[in-house]
């Protein structure tokens, strides 16, 4: 990671994180029309469950292409976000979403155990995302229930 040169406030870091999340809702395009990949430092890292760790813009583009290729639409619920600030470069956003995956729709809370709740840990410096680790259930459509005895027979129930 590059050495930081510009001091940012928590609200400025939050604005970069929001631009990133809104870009996903807009098909991977930021509000200024640029790809959301432009929000990342050249040597940034992104972690996504069941995909792994992507380092650098080329790998991040591949991760977003792989995961994004399975999602038809997504909407984040901005009014429900919880923000946690570290006083440094790190901030955390906990939220909910709904959308359409190639295997079916999802909505946070429907069913309560299903996809749609997530938590992202960001490191943002010099107006660029240095790192974002994404924590969520990647089984958007809730089809992976047989391996969990407490969910056996629950798929599709709300």
CSV table of C-alpha atoms in Angstrom, one decimal:
chain,number,residue,atom,x,y,z
A,1,UNK,CA,0.0,0.0,0.0
A,2,UNK,CA,1.2,3.5,-0.8
A,3,UNK,CA,2.0,6.0,2.0
A,4,UNK,CA,-0.9,8.4,2.6
A,5,UNK,CA,-0.4,12.0,1.8
A,6,UNK,CA,-3.8,13.6,2.2
A,7,UNK,CA,-5.7,13.8,5.5
A,8,UNK,CA,-9.4,12.8,5.2
A,9,UNK,CA,-12.2,13.1,7.6
A,10,UNK,CA,-14.5,10.3,8.6
A,11,UNK,CA,-17.3,11.9,6.5
A,12,UNK,CA,-15.1,12.1,3.4
A,13,UNK,CA,-14.2,8.4,3.8
A,14,UNK,CA,-17.9,7.6,4.2
A,15,UNK,CA,-18.6,9.5,1.0
A,16,UNK,CA,-16.1,7.3,-0.9
A,17,UNK,CA,-17.7,4.1,0.6
A,18,UNK,CA,-21.2,5.3,-0.4
A,19,UNK,CA,-20.1,6.1,-3.9
A,20,UNK,CA,-18.8,2.5,-4.1
A,21,UNK,CA,-22.0,1.0,-2.8
A,22,UNK,CA,-24.2,3.2,-5.0
A,23,UNK,CA,-22.0,2.2,-8.0
A,24,UNK,CA,-23.1,-1.4,-7.6
A,25,UNK,CA,-26.7,-0.4,-7.5
A,26,UNK,CA,-26.0,1.5,-10.8
A,27,UNK,CA,-24.5,-1.5,-12.6
A,28,UNK,CA,-20.8,-0.8,-11.6
A,29,UNK,CA,-20.9,2.9,-12.6
A,30,UNK,CA,-20.1,5.7,-10.2
A,31,UNK,CA,-22.2,8.9,-10.1
A,32,UNK,CA,-19.7,10.7,-12.4
A,33,UNK,CA,-20.1,7.9,-15.1
A,34,UNK,CA,-16.7,6.3,-14.3
A,35,UNK,CA,-16.3,2.6,-13.4
A,36,UNK,CA,-16.3,1.9,-9.7
A,37,UNK,CA,-12.9,0.3,-10.2
A,38,UNK,CA,-11.6,3.9,-10.4
A,39,UNK,CA,-12.4,4.3,-6.7
A,40,UNK,CA,-9.6,1.8,-5.9
A,41,UNK,CA,-5.9,2.3,-5.4
A,42,UNK,CA,-3.8,0.4,-7.9
A,43,UNK,CA,-2.7,-2.1,-5.2
A,44,UNK,CA,-6.0,-2.3,-3.3
A,45,UNK,CA,-7.3,-5.6,-1.9
A,46,UNK,CA,-10.9,-6.9,-1.9
A,47,UNK,CA,-12.1,-10.1,-0.1
A,48,UNK,CA,-15.3,-11.8,-1.0
A,49,UNK,CA,-16.6,-15.0,0.6
A,50,UNK,CA,-16.2,-18.2,-1.6
A,51,UNK,CA,-14.1,-16.1,-4.0
A,52,UNK,CA,-11.1,-15.2,-1.9
A,53,UNK,CA,-8.7,-12.2,-1.9
A,54,UNK,CA,-8.2,-10.1,-5.0
A,55,UNK,CA,-5.1,-7.9,-5.0
A,56,UNK,CA,-4.7,-5.1,-7.6
A,57,UNK,CA,-7.2,-3.6,-10.0
A,58,UNK,CA,-7.0,-6.5,-12.5
A,59,UNK,CA,-7.8,-9.1,-9.9
A,60,UNK,CA,-10.5,-6.9,-8.4
A,61,UNK,CA,-12.1,-6.5,-11.9
A,62,UNK,CA,-12.1,-10.3,-12.3
A,63,UNK,CA,-13.7,-10.8,-8.8
A,64,UNK,CA,-16.4,-8.1,-9.6
A,65,UNK,CA,-17.0,-9.7,-13.0
A,66,UNK,CA,-17.3,-13.2,-11.6
A,67,UNK,CA,-19.6,-12.2,-8.8
A,68,UNK,CA,-21.4,-9.5,-10.7
A,69,UNK,CA,-22.1,-11.9,-13.6
A,70,UNK,CA,-24.4,-13.8,-11.3
A,71,UNK,CA,-26.4,-10.8,-10.1
A,72,UNK,CA,-29.1,-9.2,-12.3
A,73,UNK,CA,-29.8,-6.3,-9.9
A,74,UNK,CA,-29.0,-5.1,-6.4
A,75,UNK,CA,-30.3,-2.4,-4.2
A,76,UNK,CA,-28.7,-1.4,-0.9
A,77,UNK,CA,-30.9,0.1,1.8
A,78,UNK,CA,-29.0,3.3,2.6
A,79,UNK,CA,-31.4,4.5,5.3
A,80,UNK,CA,-30.6,1.3,7.3
A,81,UNK,CA,-26.8,1.6,7.3
A,82,UNK,CA,-24.8,1.5,10.5
A,83,UNK,CA,-21.4,3.2,10.3
A,84,UNK,CA,-18.5,2.6,12.6
A,85,UNK,CA,-15.5,4.9,12.4
A,86,UNK,CA,-12.1,4.0,13.8
A,87,UNK,CA,-10.7,7.5,14.0
A,88,UNK,CA,-8.2,6.4,11.3
A,89,UNK,CA,-8.4,5.1,7.8
A,90,UNK,CA,-10.7,2.2,8.6
A,91,UNK,CA,-14.5,2.4,8.7
A,92,UNK,CA,-17.2,-0.3,8.8
A,93,UNK,CA,-20.6,-0.3,7.1
A,94,UNK,CA,-23.3,-2.8,8.2
A,95,UNK,CA,-26.4,-2.9,6.0
A,96,UNK,CA,-29.0,-4.8,4.1
A,97,UNK,CA,-29.9,-5.2,0.5
A,98,UNK,CA,-32.3,-6.9,-1.9
A,99,UNK,CA,-32.0,-8.0,-5.5
A,100,UNK,CA,-32.1,-10.6,-8.2
A,101,UNK,CA,-29.5,-13.4,-8.5
A,102,UNK,CA,-29.4,-15.8,-11.4
A,103,UNK,CA,-30.7,-18.5,-8.9
A,104,UNK,CA,-33.5,-16.3,-7.7
A,105,UNK,CA,-34.4,-13.2,-5.7
A,106,UNK,CA,-33.2,-12.2,-2.2
A,107,UNK,CA,-34.3,-9.7,0.4
A,108,UNK,CA,-32.8,-9.1,3.8
A,109,UNK,CA,-35.1,-10.7,6.4
A,110,UNK,CA,-37.0,-12.9,3.9
A,111,UNK,CA,-36.5,-15.5,5.2
A,112,UNK,CA,-34.8,-14.2,8.3
A,113,UNK,CA,-31.8,-16.6,7.9
A,114,UNK,CA,-31.3,-15.7,4.2
A,115,UNK,CA,-29.0,-13.4,2.3
A,116,UNK,CA,-29.2,-9.7,2.3
A,117,UNK,CA,-27.4,-8.8,5.5
A,118,UNK,CA,-23.8,-7.8,5.0
A,119,UNK,CA,-20.9,-5.9,6.6
A,120,UNK,CA,-18.0,-4.2,4.7
A,121,UNK,CA,-14.8,-3.2,6.3
A,122,UNK,CA,-13.1,-0.4,4.4
A,123,UNK,CA,-9.7,1.2,4.5
A,124,UNK,CA,-9.8,4.5,2.6
A,125,UNK,CA,-6.9,6.8,2.2
A,126,UNK,CA,-6.1,9.7,-0.3
A,127,UNK,CA,-9.7,9.4,-1.7
A,128,UNK,CA,-9.1,5.8,-2.8
A,129,UNK,CA,-10.2,2.5,-1.4
A,130,UNK,CA,-7.1,0.7,-0.2
A,131,UNK,CA,-9.0,-2.4,1.1
A,132,UNK,CA,-12.6,-3.6,1.4
A,133,UNK,CA,-13.4,-6.9,3.0
A,134,UNK,CA,-17.0,-8.0,2.3
A,135,UNK,CA,-18.7,-10.3,4.8
A,136,UNK,CA,-22.0,-11.8,3.7
A,137,UNK,CA,-23.7,-15.0,2.7
A,138,UNK,CA,-23.0,-15.5,-1.0
A,139,UNK,CA,-25.9,-18.0,-1.3
A,140,UNK,CA,-28.2,-15.1,-2.4
A,141,UNK,CA,-31.1,-17.3,-3.4
A,142,UNK,CA,-31.0,-19.4,-0.3
A,143,UNK,CA,-30.6,-22.8,-2.1
A,144,UNK,CA,-27.8,-24.2,0.1
A,145,UNK,CA,-29.9,-25.5,3.0
A,146,UNK,CA,-29.4,-29.3,2.9
A,147,UNK,CA,-26.0,-29.0,4.6
A,148,UNK,CA,-27.5,-27.2,7.6
A,149,UNK,CA,-29.8,-29.4,9.8
A,150,UNK,CA,-31.5,-26.3,11.2
A,151,UNK,CA,-32.5,-25.3,7.7
A,152,UNK,CA,-33.5,-28.6,6.2
A,153,UNK,CA,-36.8,-28.2,4.5
A,154,UNK,CA,-36.7,-24.4,5.0
A,155,UNK,CA,-35.8,-23.2,1.4
A,156,UNK,CA,-38.4,-21.0,0.0
A,157,UNK,CA,-40.2,-20.5,3.4
A,158,UNK,CA,-40.5,-17.0,4.8
